[in-house]
Structure formats: structure tokens, C-alpha cells
PDB file of C-alpha atoms in Angstrom:
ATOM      1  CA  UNK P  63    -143.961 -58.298 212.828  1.00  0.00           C
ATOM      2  CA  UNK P  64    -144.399 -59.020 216.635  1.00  0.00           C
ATOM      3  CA  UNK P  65    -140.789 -57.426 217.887  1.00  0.00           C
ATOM      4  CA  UNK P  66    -142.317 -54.112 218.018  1.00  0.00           C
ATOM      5  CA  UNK P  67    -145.706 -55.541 220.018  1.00  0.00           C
ATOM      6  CA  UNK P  68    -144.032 -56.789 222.449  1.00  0.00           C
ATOM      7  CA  UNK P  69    -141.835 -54.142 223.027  1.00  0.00           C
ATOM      8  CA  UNK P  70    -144.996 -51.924 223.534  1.00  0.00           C
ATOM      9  CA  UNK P  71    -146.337 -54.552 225.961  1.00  0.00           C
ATOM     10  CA  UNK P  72    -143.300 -54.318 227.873  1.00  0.00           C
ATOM     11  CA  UNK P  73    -143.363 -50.706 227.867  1.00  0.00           C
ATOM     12  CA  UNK P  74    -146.783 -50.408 228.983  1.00  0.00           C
ATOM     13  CA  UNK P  75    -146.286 -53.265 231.733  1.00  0.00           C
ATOM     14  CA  UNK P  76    -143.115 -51.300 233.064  1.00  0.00           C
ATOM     15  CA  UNK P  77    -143.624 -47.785 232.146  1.00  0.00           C
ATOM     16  CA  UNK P  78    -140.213 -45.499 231.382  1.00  0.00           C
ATOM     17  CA  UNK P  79    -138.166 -48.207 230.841  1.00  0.00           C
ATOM     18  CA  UNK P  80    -134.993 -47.845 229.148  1.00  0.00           C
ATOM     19  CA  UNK P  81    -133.450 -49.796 226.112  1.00  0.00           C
ATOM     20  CA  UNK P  82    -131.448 -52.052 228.824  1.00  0.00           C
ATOM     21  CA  UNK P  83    -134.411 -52.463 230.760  1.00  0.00           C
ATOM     22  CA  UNK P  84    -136.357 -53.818 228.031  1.00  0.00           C
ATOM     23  CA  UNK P  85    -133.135 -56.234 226.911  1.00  0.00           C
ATOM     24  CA  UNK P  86    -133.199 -57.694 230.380  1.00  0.00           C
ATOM     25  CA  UNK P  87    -137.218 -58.097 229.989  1.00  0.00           C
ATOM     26  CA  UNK P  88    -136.545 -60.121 227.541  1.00  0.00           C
ATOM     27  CA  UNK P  89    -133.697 -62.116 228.646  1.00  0.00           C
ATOM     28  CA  UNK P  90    -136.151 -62.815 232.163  1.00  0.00           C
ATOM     29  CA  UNK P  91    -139.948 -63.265 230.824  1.00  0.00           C
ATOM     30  CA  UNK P  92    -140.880 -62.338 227.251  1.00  0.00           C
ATOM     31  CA  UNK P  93    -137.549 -63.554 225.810  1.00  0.00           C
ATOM     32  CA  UNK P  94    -139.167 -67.618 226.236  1.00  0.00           C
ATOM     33  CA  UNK P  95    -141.713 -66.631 223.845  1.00  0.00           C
ATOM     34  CA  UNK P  96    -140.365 -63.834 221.857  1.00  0.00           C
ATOM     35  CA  UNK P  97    -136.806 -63.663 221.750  1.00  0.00           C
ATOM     36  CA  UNK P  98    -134.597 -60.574 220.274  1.00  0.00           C
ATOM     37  CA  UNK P  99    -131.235 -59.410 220.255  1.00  0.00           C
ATOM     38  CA  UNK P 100    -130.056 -56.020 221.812  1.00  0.00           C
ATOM     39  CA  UNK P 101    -129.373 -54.907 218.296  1.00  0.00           C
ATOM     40  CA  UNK P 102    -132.924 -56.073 217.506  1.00  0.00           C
ATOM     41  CA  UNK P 103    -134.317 -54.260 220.489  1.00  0.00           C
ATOM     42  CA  UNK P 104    -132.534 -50.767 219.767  1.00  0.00           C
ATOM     43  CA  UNK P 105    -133.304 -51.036 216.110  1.00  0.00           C
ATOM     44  CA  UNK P 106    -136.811 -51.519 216.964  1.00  0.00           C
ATOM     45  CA  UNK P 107    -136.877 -48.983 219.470  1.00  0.00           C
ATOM     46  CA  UNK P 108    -135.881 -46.339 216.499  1.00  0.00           C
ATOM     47  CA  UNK P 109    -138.464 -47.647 214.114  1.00  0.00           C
ATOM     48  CA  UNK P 110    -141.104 -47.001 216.693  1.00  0.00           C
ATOM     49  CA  UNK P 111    -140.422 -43.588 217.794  1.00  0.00           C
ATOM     50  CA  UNK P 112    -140.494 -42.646 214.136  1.00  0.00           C
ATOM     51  CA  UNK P 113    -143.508 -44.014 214.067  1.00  0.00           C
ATOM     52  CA  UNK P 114    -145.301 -41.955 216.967  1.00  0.00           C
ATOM     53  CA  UNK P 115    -145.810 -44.905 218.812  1.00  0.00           C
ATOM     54  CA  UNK P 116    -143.338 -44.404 221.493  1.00  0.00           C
ATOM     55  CA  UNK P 117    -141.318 -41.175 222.611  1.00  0.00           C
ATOM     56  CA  UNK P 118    -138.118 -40.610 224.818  1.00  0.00           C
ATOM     57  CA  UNK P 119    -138.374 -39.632 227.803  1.00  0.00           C
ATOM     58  CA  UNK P 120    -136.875 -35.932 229.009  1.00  0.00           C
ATOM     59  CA  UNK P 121    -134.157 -36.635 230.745  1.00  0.00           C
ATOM     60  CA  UNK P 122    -133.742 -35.302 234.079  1.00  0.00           C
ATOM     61  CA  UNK P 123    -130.232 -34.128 233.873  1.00  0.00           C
ATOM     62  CA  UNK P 124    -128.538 -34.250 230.231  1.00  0.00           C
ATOM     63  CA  UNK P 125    -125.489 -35.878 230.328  1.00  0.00           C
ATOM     64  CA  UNK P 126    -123.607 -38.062 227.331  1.00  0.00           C
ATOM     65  CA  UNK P 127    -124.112 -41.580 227.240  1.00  0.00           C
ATOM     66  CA  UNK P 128    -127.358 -41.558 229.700  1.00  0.00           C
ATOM     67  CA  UNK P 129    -129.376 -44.246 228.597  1.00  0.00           C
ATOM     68  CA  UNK P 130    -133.213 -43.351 227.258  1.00  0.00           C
ATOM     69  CA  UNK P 131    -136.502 -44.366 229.012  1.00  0.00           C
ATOM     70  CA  UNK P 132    -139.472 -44.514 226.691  1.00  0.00           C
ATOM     71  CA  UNK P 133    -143.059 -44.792 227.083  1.00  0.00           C
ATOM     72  CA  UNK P 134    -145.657 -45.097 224.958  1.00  0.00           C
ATOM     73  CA  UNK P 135    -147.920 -42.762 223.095  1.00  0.00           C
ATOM     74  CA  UNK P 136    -151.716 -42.729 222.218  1.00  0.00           C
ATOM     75  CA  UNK P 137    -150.973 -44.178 218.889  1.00  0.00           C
ATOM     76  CA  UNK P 138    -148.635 -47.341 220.174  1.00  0.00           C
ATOM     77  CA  UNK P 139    -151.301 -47.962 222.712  1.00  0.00           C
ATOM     78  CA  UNK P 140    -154.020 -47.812 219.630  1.00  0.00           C
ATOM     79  CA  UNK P 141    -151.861 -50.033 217.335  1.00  0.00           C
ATOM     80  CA  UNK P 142    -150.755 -52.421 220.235  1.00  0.00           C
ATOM     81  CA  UNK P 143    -154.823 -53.115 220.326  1.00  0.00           C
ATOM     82  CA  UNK P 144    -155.554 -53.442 216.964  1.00  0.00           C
ATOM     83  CA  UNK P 145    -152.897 -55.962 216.703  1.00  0.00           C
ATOM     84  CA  UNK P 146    -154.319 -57.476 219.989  1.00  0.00           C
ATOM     85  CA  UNK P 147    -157.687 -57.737 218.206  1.00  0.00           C
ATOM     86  CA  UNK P 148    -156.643 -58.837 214.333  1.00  0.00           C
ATOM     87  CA  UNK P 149    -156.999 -62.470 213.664  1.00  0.00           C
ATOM     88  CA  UNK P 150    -153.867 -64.452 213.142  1.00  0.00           C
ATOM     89  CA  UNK P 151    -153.620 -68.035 211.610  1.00  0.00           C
ATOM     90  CA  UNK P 152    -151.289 -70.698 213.710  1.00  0.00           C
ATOM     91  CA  UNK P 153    -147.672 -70.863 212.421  1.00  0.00           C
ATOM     92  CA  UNK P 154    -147.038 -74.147 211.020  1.00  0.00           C
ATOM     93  CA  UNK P 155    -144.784 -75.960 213.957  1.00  0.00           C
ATOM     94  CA  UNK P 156    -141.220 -76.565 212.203  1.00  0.00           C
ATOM     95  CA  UNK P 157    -138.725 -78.480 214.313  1.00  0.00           C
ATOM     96  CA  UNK P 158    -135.236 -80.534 213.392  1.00  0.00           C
ATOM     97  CA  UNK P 159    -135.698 -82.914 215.951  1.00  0.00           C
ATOM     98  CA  UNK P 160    -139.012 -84.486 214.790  1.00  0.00           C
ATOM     99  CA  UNK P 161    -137.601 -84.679 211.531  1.00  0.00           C
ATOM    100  CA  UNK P 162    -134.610 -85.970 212.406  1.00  0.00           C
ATOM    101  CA  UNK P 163    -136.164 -88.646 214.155  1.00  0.00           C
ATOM    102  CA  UNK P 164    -138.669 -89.299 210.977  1.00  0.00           C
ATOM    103  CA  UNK P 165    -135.412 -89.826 209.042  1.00  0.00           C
ATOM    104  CA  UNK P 166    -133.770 -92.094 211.489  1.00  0.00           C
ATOM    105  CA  UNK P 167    -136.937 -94.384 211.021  1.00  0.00           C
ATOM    106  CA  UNK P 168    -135.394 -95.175 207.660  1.00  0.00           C
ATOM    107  CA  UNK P 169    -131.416 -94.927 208.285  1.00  0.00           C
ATOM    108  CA  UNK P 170    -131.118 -95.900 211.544  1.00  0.00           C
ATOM    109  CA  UNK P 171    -131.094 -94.125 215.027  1.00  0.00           C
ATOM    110  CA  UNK P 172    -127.133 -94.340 215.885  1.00  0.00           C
ATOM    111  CA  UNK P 173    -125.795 -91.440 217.663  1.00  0.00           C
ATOM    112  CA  UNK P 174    -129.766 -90.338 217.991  1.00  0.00           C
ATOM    113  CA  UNK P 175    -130.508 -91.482 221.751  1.00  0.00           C
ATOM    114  CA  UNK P 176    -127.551 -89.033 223.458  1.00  0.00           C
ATOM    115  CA  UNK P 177    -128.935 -86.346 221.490  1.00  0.00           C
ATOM    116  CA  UNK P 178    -132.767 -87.077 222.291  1.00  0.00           C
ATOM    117  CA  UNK P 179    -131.404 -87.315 226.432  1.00  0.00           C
ATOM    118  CA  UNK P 180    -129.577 -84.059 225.728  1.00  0.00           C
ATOM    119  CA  UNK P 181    -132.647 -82.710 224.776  1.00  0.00           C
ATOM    120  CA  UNK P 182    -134.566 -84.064 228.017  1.00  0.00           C
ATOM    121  CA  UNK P 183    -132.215 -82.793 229.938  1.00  0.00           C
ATOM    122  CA  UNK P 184    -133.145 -79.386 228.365  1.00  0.00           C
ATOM    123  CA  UNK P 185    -135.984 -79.118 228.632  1.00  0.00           C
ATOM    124  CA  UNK P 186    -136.494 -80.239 232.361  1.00  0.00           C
ATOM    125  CA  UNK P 187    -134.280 -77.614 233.531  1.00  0.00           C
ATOM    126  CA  UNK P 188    -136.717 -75.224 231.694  1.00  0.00           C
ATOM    127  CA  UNK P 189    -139.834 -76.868 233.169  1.00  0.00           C
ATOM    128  CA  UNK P 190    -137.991 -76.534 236.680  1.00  0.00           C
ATOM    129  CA  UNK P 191    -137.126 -72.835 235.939  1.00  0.00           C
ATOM    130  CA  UNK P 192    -141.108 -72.033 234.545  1.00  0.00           C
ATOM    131  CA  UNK P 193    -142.352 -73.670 237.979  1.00  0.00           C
ATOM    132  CA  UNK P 194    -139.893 -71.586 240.439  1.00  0.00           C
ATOM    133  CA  UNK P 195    -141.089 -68.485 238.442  1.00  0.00           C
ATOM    134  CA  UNK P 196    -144.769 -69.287 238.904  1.00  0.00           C
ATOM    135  CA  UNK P 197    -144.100 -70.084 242.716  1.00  0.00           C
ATOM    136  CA  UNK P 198    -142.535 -66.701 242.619  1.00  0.00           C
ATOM    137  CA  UNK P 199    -144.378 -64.549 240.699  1.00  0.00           C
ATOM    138  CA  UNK P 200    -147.911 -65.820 241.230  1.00  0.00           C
ATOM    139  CA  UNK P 201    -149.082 -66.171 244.602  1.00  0.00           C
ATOM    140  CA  UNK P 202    -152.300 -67.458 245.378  1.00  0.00           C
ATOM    141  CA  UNK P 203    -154.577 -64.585 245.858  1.00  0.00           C
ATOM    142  CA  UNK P 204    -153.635 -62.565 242.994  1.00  0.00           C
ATOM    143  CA  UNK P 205    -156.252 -62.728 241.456  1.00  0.00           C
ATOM    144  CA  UNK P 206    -156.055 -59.248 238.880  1.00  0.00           C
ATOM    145  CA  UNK P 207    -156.862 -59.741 235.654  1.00  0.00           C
ATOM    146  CA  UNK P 208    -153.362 -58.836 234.567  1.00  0.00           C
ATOM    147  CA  UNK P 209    -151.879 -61.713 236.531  1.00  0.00           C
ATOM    148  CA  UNK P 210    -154.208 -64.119 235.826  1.00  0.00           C
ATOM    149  CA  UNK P 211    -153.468 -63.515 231.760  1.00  0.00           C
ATOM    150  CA  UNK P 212    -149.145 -63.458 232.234  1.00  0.00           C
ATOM    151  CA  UNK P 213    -150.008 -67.009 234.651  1.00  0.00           C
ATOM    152  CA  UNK P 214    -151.966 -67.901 231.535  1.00  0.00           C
ATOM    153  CA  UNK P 215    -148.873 -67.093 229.146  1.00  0.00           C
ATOM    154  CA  UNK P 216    -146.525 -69.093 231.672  1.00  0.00           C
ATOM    155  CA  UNK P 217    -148.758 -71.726 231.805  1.00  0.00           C
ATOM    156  CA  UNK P 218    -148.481 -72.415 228.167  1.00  0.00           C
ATOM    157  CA  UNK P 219    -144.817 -72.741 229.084  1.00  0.00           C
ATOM    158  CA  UNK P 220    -144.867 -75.047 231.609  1.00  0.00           C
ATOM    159  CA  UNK P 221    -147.445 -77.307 229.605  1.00  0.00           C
ATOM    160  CA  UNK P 222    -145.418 -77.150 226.819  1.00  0.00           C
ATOM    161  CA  UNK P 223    -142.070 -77.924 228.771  1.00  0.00           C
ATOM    162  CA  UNK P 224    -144.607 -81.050 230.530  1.00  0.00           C
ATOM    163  CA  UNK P 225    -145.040 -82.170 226.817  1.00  0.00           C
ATOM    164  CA  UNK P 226    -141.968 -82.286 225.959  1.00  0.00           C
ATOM    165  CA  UNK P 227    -140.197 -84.062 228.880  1.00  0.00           C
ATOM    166  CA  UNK P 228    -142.832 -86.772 228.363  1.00  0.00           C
ATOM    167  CA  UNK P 229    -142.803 -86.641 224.590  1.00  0.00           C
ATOM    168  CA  UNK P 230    -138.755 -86.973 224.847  1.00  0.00           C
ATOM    169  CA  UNK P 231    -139.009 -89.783 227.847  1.00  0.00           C
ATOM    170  CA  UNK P 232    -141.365 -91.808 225.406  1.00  0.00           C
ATOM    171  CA  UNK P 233    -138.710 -91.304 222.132  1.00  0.00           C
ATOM    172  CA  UNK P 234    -136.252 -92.951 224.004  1.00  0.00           C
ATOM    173  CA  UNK P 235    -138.100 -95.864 225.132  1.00  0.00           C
ATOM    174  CA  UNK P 236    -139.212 -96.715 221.649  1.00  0.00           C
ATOM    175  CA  UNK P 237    -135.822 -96.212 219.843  1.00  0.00           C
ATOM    176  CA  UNK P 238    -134.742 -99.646 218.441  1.00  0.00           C
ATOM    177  CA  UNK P 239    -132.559-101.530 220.692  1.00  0.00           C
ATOM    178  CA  UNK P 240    -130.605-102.623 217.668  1.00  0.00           C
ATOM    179  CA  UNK P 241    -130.109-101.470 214.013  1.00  0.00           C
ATOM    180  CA  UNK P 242    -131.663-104.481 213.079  1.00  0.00           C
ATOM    181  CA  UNK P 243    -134.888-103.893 214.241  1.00  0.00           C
ATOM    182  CA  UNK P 244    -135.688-101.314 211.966  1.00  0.00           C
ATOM    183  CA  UNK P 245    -138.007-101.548 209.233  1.00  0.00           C
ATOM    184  CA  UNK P 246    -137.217-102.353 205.956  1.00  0.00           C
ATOM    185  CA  UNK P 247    -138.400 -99.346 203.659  1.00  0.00           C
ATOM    186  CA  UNK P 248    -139.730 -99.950 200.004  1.00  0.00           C
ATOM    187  CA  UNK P 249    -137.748-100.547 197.181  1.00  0.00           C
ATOM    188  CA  UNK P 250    -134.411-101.834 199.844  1.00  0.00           C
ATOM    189  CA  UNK P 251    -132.990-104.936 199.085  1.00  0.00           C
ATOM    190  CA  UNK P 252    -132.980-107.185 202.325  1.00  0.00           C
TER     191      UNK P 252
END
């Protein structure tokens, strides 16, 4: 339910943007939290002018295949706070790579290591990227309170991509050197 949210955030961060504005938004800044397809983006954009949340923008000279800017109304700004406001549990953290690695602790980690320094790889290249953006896009002196909550959001990132590059550096250093020197699990014969 948070696709049309943050499409109203973007919309009120970067008023009268168009559909293909708000895809490249995504694709630059809210897409490494909240990813969506153009489809997704369009579709949504539909939903939420029927709504009354958003509306399309005159255009300034009518011509076929002009793309739309939008901006939102009164009631998108209302609902955007509400859903600002509401309480909202954690999701439960789901991810094929820890499990994978629980399984390998009882059939063996072969194959597991190039995937694990695949993974590294990964996700230093996204820690890099977070920290050029924050040298970029946060100076020291801005000091609004705007800025201060996107650092916040980016922040998250980079700590996140920090966890992971350390998380991943300490997998590989503890994956068994040899099949052998994994444990034995109940009810295997030796």
C-alpha cells in the first residue's frame, strides 16, 4: 500500500512532475527503498487521480502524446499525513541468502563462497554509490529540516550497506575450509 505514498512524496518534493519524471525518481533516490515499475508508476498514477488525490496538470499547449505533470491536491496531501502518522508494525526481514546459508550448515557450503563474494561485491558498489550521493547531495551546512530527514533516509542506506559488507566479509571467513568440517546433524550416520 506504500506505491501511491511515495508517489505523493515525490510529487510534493518536485512539484508538476510528469509520469517520466517520477520513473526516473525512482530509478535515482526512492527506487533503493521503494522500488516500482513504469507500469506500476502509471497505473498508480490513474488510481490516484480517481481518487482526488492528485490532478493533471493543464497543459500549456495541447498536443498528442505530451506527457502529463501532476501535483497534488488537498486530499493527497491529507492522506499522505495520515499515513505519515498511522502506526505500522516492522515487516518480518525475509532473505534467501541467510537461509541458504542456514541450509548449507547441514549439506555443505560447496559452490556457496563465490556466491557469498558475489554478493560483497554488491553490495560495496552500493555502499560506494550511497556515500558519493551523500557527498553530493548533502553538504555541510544544510541544515533544513527537509535535508536533514532524506540524509536520515540515506543514512539508513549506507548503514545498512556497512552491515552488510561486514556481515558478508565475516560469512566468508567462517565457511568451512573443508566439507569435513561440518557438523554432523542428528539422526546422520557418521
Amino acid at each position: 500500500m506504500s506505491l501511491p505514498h511515495a508517489i505523493l512524496t515525490a510529487l510534493l518534493e518536485r512539484p508538476s512532475s510528469s509520469g517520466l519524471d517520477l520513473t526516473r525518481r525512482f530509478d535515482k533516490s526512492i527506487g533503493y527503498f521503494w522500488s516500482a515499475t513504469h507500469q506500476q508508476i502509471y497505473r498508480e498514477l490513474g488510481r490516484l487521480e480517481a481518487e482526488g488525490h492528485i490532478r493533471a496538470l493543464p497543459a500549456e499547449q495541447p498536443a498528442r502524446g505530451q506527457k502529463k505533470a501532476y501535483e497534488v491536491l488537498p486530499a493527497g496531501r491529507a492522506e499522505l499525513a495520515r499515513w505519515t502518522a498511522a502506526a505500522q508494525d516492522p515487516k518480518p526481514h525475509r532473505d534467501a541468502l541467510l537461509l541458504r546459508l542456514r541450509a548449507a550448515a547441514v549439506v555443505g557450503t560447496a559452490g556457496l563462497d563465490a556466491d557469498l563474494r558475489r554478493h560483497l561485491e554488491l553490495h560495496r558498489r552500493q555502499l560506494a554509490e550511497y556515500r558519493e550521493i551523500e557527498q553530493r547531495d548533502f553538504p555541510v551546512g544544510d541544515d533544513s529540516a527537509q535535508a536533514r530527514l532524506q540524509h536520515l533516509v540515506l543514512r539508513a542506506g549506507i548503514e545498512l550497506e556497512t552491515f552488510w559488507t561486514q556481515w558478508l566479509t565475516e560469512a566468508l571467513a567462517n565457511l568451512p575450509l573443508v566439507e569435513g568440517d561440518l557438523p554432523v546433524v542428528e539422526g546422520e550416520s557418521g
